[in-house]
GROMACS .gro file of C-alpha atoms in nm:
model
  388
    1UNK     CA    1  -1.360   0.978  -0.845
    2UNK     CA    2  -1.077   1.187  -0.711
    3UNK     CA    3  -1.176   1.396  -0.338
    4UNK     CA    4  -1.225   1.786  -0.370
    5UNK     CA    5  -1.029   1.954  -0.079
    6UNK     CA    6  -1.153   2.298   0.047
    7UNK     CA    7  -0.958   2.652  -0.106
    8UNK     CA    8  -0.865   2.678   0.233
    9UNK     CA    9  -0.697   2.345   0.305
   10UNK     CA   10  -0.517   2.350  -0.029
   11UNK     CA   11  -0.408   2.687   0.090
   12UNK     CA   12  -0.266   2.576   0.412
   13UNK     CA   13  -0.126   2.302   0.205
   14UNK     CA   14   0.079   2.571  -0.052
   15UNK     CA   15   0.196   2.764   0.216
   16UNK     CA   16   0.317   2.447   0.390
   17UNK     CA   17   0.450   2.332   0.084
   18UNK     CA   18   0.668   2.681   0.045
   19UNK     CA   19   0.880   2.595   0.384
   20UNK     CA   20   1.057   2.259   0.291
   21UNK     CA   21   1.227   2.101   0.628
   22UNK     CA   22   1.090   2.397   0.859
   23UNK     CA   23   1.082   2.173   1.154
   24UNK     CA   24   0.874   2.210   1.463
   25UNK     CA   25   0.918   2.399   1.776
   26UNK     CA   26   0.979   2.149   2.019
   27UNK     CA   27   1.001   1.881   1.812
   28UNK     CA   28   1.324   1.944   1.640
   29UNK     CA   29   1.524   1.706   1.829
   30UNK     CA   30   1.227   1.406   1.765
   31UNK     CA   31   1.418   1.098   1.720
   32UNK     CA   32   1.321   0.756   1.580
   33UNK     CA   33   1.290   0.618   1.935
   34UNK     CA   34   1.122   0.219   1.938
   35UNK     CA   35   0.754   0.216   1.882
   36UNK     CA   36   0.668   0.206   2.254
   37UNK     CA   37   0.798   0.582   2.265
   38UNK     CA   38   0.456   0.803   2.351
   39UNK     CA   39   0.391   1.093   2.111
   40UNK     CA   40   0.319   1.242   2.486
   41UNK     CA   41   0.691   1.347   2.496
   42UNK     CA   42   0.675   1.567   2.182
   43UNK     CA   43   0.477   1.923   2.221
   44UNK     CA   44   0.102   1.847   2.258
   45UNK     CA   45   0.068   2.159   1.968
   46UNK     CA   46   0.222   1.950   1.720
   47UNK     CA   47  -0.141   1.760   1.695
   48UNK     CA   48  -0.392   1.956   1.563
   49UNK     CA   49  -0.696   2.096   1.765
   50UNK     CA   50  -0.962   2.067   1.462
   51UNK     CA   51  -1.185   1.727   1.502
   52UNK     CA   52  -1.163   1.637   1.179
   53UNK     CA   53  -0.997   1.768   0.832
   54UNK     CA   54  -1.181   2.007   0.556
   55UNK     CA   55  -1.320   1.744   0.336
   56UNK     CA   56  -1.666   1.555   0.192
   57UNK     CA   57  -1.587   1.233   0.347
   58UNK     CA   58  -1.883   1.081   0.135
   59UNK     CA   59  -1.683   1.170  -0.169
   60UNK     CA   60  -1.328   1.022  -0.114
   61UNK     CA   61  -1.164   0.791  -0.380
   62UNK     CA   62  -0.830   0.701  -0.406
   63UNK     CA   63  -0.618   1.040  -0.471
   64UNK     CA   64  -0.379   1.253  -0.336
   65UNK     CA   65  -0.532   1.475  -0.033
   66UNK     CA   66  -0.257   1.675   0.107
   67UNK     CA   67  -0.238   1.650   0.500
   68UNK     CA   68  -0.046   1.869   0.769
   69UNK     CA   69   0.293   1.644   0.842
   70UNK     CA   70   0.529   1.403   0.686
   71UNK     CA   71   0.829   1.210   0.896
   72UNK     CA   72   1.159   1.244   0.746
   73UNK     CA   73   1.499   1.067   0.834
   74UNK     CA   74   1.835   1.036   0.657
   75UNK     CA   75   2.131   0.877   0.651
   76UNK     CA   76   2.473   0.791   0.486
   77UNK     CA   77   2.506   0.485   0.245
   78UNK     CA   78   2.787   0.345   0.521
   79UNK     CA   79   2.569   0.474   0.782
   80UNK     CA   80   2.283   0.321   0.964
   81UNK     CA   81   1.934   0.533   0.975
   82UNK     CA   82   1.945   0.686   1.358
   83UNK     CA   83   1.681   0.975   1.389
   84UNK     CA   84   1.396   1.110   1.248
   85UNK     CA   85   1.155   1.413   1.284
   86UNK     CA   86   0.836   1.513   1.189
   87UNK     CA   87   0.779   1.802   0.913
   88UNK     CA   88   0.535   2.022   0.766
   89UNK     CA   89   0.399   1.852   0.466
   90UNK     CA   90   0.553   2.020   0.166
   91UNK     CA   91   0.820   2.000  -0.087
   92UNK     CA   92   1.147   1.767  -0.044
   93UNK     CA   93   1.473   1.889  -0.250
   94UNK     CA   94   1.623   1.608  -0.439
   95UNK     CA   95   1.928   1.715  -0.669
   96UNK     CA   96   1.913   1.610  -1.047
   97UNK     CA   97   2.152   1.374  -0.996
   98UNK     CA   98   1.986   1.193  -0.700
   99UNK     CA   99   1.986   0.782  -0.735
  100UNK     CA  100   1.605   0.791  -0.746
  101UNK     CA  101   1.538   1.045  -1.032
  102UNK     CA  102   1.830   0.868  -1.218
  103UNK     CA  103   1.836   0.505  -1.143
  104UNK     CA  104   1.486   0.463  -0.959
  105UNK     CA  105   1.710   0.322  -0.701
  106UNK     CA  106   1.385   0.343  -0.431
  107UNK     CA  107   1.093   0.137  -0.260
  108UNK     CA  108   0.801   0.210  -0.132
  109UNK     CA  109   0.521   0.042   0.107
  110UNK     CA  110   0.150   0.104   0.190
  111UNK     CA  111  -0.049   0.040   0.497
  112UNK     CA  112  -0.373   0.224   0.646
  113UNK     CA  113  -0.476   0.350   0.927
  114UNK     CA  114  -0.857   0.326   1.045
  115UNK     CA  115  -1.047   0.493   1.331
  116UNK     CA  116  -1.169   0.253   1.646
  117UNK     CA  117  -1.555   0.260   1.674
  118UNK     CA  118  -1.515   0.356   2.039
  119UNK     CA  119  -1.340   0.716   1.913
  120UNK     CA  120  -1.066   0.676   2.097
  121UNK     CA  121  -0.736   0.602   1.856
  122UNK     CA  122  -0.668   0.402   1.537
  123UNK     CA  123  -0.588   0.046   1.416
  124UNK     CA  124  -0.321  -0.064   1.216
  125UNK     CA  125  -0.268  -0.365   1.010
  126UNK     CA  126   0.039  -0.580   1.009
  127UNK     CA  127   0.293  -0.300   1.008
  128UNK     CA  128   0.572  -0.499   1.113
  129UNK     CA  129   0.505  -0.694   0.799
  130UNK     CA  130   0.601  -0.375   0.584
  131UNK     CA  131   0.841  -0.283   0.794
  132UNK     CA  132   1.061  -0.650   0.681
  133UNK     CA  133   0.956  -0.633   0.338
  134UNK     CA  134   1.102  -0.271   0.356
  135UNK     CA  135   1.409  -0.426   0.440
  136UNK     CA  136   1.417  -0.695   0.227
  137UNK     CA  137   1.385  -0.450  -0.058
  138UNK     CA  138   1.636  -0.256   0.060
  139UNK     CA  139   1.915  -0.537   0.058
  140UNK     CA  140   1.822  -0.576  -0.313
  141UNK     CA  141   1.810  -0.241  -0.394
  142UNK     CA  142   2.173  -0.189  -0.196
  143UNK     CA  143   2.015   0.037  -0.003
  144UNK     CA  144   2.030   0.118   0.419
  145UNK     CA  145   1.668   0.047   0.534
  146UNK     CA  146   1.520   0.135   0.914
  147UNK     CA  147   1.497  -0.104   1.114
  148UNK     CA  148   1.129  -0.301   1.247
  149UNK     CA  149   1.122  -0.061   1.578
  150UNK     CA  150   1.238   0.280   1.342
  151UNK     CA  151   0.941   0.217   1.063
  152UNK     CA  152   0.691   0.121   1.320
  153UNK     CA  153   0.779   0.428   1.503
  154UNK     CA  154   0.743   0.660   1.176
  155UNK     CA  155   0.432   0.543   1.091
  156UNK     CA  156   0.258   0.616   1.428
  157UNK     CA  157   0.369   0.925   1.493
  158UNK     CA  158   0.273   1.031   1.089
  159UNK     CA  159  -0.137   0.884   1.212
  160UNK     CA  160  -0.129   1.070   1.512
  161UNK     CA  161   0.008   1.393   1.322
  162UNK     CA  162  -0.247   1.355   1.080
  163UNK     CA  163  -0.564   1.207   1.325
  164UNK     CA  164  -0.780   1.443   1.190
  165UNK     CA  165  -0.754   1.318   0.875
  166UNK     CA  166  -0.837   0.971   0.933
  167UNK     CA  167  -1.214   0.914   0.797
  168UNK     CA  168  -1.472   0.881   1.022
  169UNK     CA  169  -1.601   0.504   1.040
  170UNK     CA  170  -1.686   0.328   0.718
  171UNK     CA  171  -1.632   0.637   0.551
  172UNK     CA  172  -1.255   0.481   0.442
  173UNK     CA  173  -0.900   0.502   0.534
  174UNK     CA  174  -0.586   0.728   0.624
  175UNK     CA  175  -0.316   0.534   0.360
  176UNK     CA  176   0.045   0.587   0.476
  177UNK     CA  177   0.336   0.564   0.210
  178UNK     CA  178   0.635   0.478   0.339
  179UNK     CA  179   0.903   0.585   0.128
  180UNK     CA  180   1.279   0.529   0.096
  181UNK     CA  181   1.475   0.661  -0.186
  182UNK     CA  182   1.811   0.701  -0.274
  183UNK     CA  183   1.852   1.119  -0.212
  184UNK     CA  184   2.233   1.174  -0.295
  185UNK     CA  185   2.343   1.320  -0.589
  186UNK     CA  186   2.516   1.026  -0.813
  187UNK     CA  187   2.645   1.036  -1.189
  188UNK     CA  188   2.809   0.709  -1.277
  189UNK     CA  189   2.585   0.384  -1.200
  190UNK     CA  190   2.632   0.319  -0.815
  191UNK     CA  191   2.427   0.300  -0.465
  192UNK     CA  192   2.315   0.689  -0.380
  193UNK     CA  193   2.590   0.833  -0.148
  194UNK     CA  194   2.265   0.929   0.097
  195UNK     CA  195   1.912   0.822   0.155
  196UNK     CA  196   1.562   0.969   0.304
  197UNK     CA  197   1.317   0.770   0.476
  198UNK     CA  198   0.997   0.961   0.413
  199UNK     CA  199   0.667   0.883   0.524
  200UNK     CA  200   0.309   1.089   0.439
  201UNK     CA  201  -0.073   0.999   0.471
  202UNK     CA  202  -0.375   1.075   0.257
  203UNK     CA  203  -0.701   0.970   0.335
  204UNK     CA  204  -0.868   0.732   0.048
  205UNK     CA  205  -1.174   0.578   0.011
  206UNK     CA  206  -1.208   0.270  -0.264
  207UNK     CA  207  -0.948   0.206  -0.519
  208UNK     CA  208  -1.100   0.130  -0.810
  209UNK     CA  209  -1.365   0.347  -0.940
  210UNK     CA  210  -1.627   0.047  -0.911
  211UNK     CA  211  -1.602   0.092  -0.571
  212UNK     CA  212  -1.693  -0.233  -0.393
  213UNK     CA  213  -1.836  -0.338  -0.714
  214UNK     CA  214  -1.689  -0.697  -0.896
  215UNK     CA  215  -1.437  -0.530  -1.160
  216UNK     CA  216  -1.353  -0.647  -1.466
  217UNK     CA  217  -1.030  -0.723  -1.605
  218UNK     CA  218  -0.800  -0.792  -1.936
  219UNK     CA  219  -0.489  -1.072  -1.964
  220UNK     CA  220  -0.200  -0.867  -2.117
  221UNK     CA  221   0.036  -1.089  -2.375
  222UNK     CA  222   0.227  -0.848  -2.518
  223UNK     CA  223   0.413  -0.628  -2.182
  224UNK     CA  224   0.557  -0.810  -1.862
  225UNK     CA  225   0.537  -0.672  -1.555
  226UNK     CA  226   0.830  -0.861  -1.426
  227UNK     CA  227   1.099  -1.146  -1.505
  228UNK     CA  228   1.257  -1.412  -1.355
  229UNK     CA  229   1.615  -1.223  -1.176
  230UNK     CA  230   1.475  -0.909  -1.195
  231UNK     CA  231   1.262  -0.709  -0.914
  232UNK     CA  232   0.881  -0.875  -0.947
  233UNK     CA  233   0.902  -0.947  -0.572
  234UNK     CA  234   1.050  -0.599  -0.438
  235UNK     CA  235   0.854  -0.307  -0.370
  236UNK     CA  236   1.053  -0.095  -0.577
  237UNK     CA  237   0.910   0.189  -0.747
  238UNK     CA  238   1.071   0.064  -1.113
  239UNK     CA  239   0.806  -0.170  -1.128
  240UNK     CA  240   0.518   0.060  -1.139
  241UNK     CA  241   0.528   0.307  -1.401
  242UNK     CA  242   0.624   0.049  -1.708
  243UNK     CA  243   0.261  -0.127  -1.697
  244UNK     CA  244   0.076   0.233  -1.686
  245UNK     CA  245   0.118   0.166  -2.077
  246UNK     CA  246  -0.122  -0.185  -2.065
  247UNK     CA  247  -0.336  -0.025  -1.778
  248UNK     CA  248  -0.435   0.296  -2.001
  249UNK     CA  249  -0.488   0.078  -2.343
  250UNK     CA  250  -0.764  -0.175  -2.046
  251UNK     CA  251  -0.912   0.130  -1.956
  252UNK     CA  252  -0.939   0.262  -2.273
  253UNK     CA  253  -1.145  -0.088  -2.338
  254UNK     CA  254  -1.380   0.014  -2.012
  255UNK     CA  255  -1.198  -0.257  -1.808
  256UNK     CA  256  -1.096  -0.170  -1.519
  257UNK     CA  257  -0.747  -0.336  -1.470
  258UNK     CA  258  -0.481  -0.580  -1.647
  259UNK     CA  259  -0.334  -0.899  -1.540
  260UNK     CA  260  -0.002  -1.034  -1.650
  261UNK     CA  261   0.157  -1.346  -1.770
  262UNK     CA  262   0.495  -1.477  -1.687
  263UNK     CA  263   0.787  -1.374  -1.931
  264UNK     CA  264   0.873  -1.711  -2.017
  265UNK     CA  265   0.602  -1.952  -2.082
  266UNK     CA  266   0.362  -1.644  -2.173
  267UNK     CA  267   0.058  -1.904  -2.004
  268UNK     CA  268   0.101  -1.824  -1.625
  269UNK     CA  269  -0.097  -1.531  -1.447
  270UNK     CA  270   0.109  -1.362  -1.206
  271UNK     CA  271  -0.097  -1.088  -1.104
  272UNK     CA  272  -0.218  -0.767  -1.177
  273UNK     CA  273  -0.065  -0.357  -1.168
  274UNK     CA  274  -0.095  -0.369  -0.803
  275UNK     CA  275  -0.279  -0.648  -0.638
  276UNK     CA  276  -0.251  -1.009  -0.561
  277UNK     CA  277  -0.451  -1.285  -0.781
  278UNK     CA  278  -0.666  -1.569  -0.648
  279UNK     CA  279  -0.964  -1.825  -0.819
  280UNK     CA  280  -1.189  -2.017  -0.655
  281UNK     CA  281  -1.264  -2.421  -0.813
  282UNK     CA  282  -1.476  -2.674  -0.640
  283UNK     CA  283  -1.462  -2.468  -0.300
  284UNK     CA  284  -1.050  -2.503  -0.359
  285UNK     CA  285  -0.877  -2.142  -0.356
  286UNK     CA  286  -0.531  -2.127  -0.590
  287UNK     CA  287  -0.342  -1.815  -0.636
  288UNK     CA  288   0.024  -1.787  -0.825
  289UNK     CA  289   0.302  -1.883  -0.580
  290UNK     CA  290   0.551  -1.620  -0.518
  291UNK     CA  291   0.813  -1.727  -0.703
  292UNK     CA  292   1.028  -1.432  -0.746
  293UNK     CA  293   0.840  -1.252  -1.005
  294UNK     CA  294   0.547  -1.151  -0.785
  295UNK     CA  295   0.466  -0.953  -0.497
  296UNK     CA  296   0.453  -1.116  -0.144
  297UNK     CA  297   0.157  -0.911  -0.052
  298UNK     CA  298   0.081  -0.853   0.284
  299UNK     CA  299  -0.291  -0.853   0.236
  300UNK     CA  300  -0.260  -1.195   0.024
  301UNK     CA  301  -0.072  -1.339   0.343
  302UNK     CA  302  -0.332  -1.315   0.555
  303UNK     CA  303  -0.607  -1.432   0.315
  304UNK     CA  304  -0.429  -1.766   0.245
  305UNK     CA  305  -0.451  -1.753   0.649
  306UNK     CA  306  -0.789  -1.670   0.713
  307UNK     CA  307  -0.862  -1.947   0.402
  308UNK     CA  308  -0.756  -2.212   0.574
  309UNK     CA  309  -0.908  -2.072   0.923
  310UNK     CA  310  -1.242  -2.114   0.687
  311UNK     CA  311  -1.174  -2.425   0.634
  312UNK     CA  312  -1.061  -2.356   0.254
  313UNK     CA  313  -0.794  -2.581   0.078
  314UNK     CA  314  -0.560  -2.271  -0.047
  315UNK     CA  315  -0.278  -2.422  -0.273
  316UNK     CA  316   0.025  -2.155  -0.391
  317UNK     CA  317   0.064  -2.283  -0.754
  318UNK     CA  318   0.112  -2.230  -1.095
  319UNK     CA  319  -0.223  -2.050  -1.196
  320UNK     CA  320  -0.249  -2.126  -1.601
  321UNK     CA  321  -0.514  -1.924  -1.847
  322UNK     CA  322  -0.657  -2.246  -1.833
  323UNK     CA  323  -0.713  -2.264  -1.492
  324UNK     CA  324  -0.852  -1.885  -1.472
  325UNK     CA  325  -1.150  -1.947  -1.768
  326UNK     CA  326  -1.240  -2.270  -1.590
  327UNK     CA  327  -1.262  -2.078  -1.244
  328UNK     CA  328  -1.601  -2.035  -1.043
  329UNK     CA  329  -1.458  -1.724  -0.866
  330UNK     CA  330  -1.183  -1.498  -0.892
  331UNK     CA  331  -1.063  -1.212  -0.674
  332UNK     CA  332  -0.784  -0.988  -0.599
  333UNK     CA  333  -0.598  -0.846  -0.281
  334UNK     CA  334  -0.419  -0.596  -0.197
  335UNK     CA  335  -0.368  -0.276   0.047
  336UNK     CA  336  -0.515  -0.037  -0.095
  337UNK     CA  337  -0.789  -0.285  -0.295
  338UNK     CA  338  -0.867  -0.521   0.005
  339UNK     CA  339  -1.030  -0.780  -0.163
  340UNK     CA  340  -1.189  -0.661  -0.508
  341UNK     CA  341  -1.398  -0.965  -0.618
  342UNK     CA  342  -1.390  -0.992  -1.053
  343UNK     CA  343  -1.683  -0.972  -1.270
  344UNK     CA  344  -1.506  -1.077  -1.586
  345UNK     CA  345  -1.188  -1.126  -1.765
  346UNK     CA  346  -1.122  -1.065  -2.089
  347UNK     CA  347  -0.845  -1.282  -2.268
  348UNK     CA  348  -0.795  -1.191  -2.678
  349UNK     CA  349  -1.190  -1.188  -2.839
  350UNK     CA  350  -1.333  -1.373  -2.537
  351UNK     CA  351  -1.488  -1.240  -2.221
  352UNK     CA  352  -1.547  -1.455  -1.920
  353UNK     CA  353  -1.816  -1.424  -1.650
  354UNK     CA  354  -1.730  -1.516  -1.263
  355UNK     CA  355  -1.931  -1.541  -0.981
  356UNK     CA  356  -1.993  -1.245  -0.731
  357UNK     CA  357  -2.224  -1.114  -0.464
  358UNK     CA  358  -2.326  -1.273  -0.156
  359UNK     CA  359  -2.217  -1.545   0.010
  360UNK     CA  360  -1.883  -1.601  -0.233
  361UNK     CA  361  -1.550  -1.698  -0.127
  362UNK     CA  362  -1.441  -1.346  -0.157
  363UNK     CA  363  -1.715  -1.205   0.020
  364UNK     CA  364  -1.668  -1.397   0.300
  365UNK     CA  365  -1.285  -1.329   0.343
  366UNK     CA  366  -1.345  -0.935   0.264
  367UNK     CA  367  -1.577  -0.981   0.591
  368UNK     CA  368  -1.362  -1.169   0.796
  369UNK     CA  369  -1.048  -0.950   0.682
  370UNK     CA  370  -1.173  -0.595   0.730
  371UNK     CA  371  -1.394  -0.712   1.034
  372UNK     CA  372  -1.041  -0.742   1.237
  373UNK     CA  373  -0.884  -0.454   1.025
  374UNK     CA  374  -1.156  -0.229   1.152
  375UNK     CA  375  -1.208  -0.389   1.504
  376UNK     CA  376  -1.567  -0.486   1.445
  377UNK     CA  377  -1.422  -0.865   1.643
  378UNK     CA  378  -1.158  -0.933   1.851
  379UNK     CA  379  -0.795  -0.956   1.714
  380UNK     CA  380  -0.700  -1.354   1.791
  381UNK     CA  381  -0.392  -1.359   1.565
  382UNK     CA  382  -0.200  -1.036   1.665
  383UNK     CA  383  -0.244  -0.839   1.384
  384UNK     CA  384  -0.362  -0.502   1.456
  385UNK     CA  385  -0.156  -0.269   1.640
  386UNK     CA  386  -0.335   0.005   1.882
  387UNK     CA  387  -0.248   0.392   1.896
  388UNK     CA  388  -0.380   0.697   2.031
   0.00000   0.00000   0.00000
C-alpha cells in the first residue's frame, strides 16, 4: 500500500537527516510572524526549483514519504512560543528524560494540503480549527500551545517548503502533522521544563487500504479507547498507540478497522482508532455526541454542517449497538479518511451488511465535502484558506 520513494530522494533524505537544526541561509532569523506574513520575505532558494518530487504519484497510500523541510519552534514552560524557523527535514534530539518519551505529555493535529486546478497554489481546510483544538489540548495537557496566527503561519510556510510534494490533482494530498511535545528533560512526574512545536508534511493518498472502497469493521468489547475524565476528546498522542492491540487482532480477521464502546455501559459506540462515526435511519443521520470521551473532529464538524445544508435531520446522540444493526447506512470521517462509507460490521458471531455506492448519504456528503476541499465549487462558508 505504502509509496516507494526513489534511491535518490531517500538519499537526499539521509543526508538531510545527518544535519539536525542546520538552519537555512537567510532564513535563520524566520520568525512565526501572523499568517498574512509572505514567504516572499524569506530567500526565494529556500523553495525548491524541481516541479514536482521523485515519486509514482499513482502509487501513494498513506505512509511516511520523507520531504525537504520541517518548521520548528520552542519555548519555556513559563514562556510563551515567540519564533519559529524552517529546517531541513531530519532528526530532532530529544533527551531520555524528555516529558514526551516519559509521560507522552504531547498532541498532535492533521490537516492537508491540496493543489488548485488552476496550478497556481494550494487549498487548505479549516486550519484555524486545528489550530484551537491545538490549544485546547494543550491546556489539558499543561502545556504552552501557539497561538491561532503562530500555527496558521507554520503550516503555510511547511506547504510552500514542500510544494513540490503536493500531488498533482486527484492524485491525493500533502498531510501536515502538527506536532507539540513536551522536549525538556524531566524525572519526577511534572509539565516538561521546555517544549517544540514541530510541523512536517508527507504526501498520502487513501487511508485505508480499500481505498475509496466501503470498509468493513469489528465492535471491540473487551479494550476502551477512552473514559469518562480521561483524554477521549484531546488530541494527545496517549490515545493512539493503546488500541493498535484491537486494530491488529480486526485486521488479523480481514476487517479493516475497530469501533469502540463506552467504558461504562459497554452498549454505546463512540467511534473508531481514528475517525468519527455516523448511521443513516429513515433519511435521519445520528452520530455519538461528543461527550468528553470522543474526538471533536474537524471533518465530522463540517459534515453535521453540510447535513443539515442537505436538508438532513443530523441529531448528536447516544448511538447504541442497537441503533448501529438497525442502521440503513453507516460511515466514518475523518482527516486523513474523509468520509469512508462501511460495508459491514461485525459485532461477536454476527456480521451486518449496510448500504453503499451511489447516491447514499455518504456519497453525497464525500462530494459536497471534498468538492470545496479541492475547489471544484466556490467556498460559501469560509473554509478553505488560499496560499501560493
Amino acid at each position: 500500500m505504502l509509496a516507494s520513494a526513489s534511491s535518490s530522494m531517500f538519499a537526499k533524505f539521509l543526508r538531510s537527516s545527518h544535519e539536525p537544526f542546520s538552519w537555512l541561509g537567510s532564513c535563520s532569523s524566520f520568525a512565526s510572524r501572523p499568517s498574512s506574513f509572505s514567504q516572499q520575505e524569506c530567500s526565494s532558494d529556500l523553495w525548491s526549483d524541481e516541479e514536482n518530487g521523485d515519486i509514482n504519484w499513482d502509487n501513494l497510500g498513506f505512509g511516511l514519504v520523507p520531504t525537504d523541510y520541517m518548521y520548528v519552534m520552542k519555548c519555556s514552560r513559563d514562556d510563551r512560543f515567540s519564533s519559529g524557523e524552517l529546517n531541513r527535514y531530519g532528526n530532532i534530539e530529544l533527551s531520555p528524560s524528555s516529558g514526551v518519551l516519559n509521560y507522552a505529555q504531547g498532541l498532535f493535529e492533521g490537516l492537508k494540503a491540496h493543489r488548485r486546478g488552476d496550478g497556481r497554489g494550494f487549498l487548505l481546510f479549516r486550519l484555524e480549527e486545528n489550530a484551537k483544538r491545538m490549544q485546547m489540548g494543550a491546556e489539558r495537557m499543561c502545556m504552552p500551545s501557539p497561538s491561532t496566527d503562530q500555527f496558521v503561519h507554520a503550516v503555510k510556510q511547511t506547504v510552500l517548503a514542500n510544494k513540490r510534494w503536493v500531488p498533482p490533482r486527484g492524485k491525493g494530498s500533502l498531510y501536515v502533522r502538527p506536532l507539540l511535545i513536551g522536549s525538556g528533560p524531566i524525572l519526577g512526574l511534572a509539565p516538561a521544563p521546555e517544549y517544540m512545536f514541530l510541523v512536517y508534511a508527507a504526501p498520502v493518498g487513501t487511508y485505508f487500504k480499500e481505498g475509496l472502497a466501503p470498509i468493513n469493521l469489528f465492535i471491540e468489547t473487551e479494550i476502551h479507547r477512552a473514559t469518562p475524565g480521561g483524554t477521549g476528546d484531546v488530541k494527545t498522542i496517549a490515545n493512539y498507540a493503546p488500541v493498535l492491540k484491537a486494530q491488529m487482532r480486526a485486521k488479523a480477521k480481514g476487517l479493516t478497522d475497530v469501533l469502540y464502546l463506552d467504558s461504562v455501559n459497554k452498549r454505546y459506540l463512540e467511534e473508531a482508532s481514528s475517525c468519527n462515526l455516523f448511521m443513516v435511519k429513515d433519511n435521519i443521520i445520528a452520530t455519538p455526541a461528543t461527550d468528553g470521551t470522543i474526538l471533536r473532529g474537524i471533518t465530522r464538524k463540517s459534515i453535521i454542517e453540510l447535513a443539515r445544508d442537505l436538508g438532513y435531520q443530523v441529531k448528536e446522540r447516544l448511538v447504541s449497538i442497537d441503533d448501529l444493526i438497525a442502521a440503513d447506512e453507516v460511515f466514518c470521517t475523518g482527516t486523513a479518511v474523509v468520509v469512508a462509507p462501511v460495508s459491514s460490521i461485525t459485532y461477536g458471531d454476527q456480521r451486518y451488511e449496510y448500504k453503499t455506492g451511489a447516491e447514499t448519504v455518504s456519497e453525497k456528503l464525500y462530494k459536497a465535502l471534498t468538492a470545496i476541499q479541492m475547489g471544484h465549487v466556490e467556498d460559501k462558508k469560509g473554509w478553505t484558506v488560499e496560499i501560493e
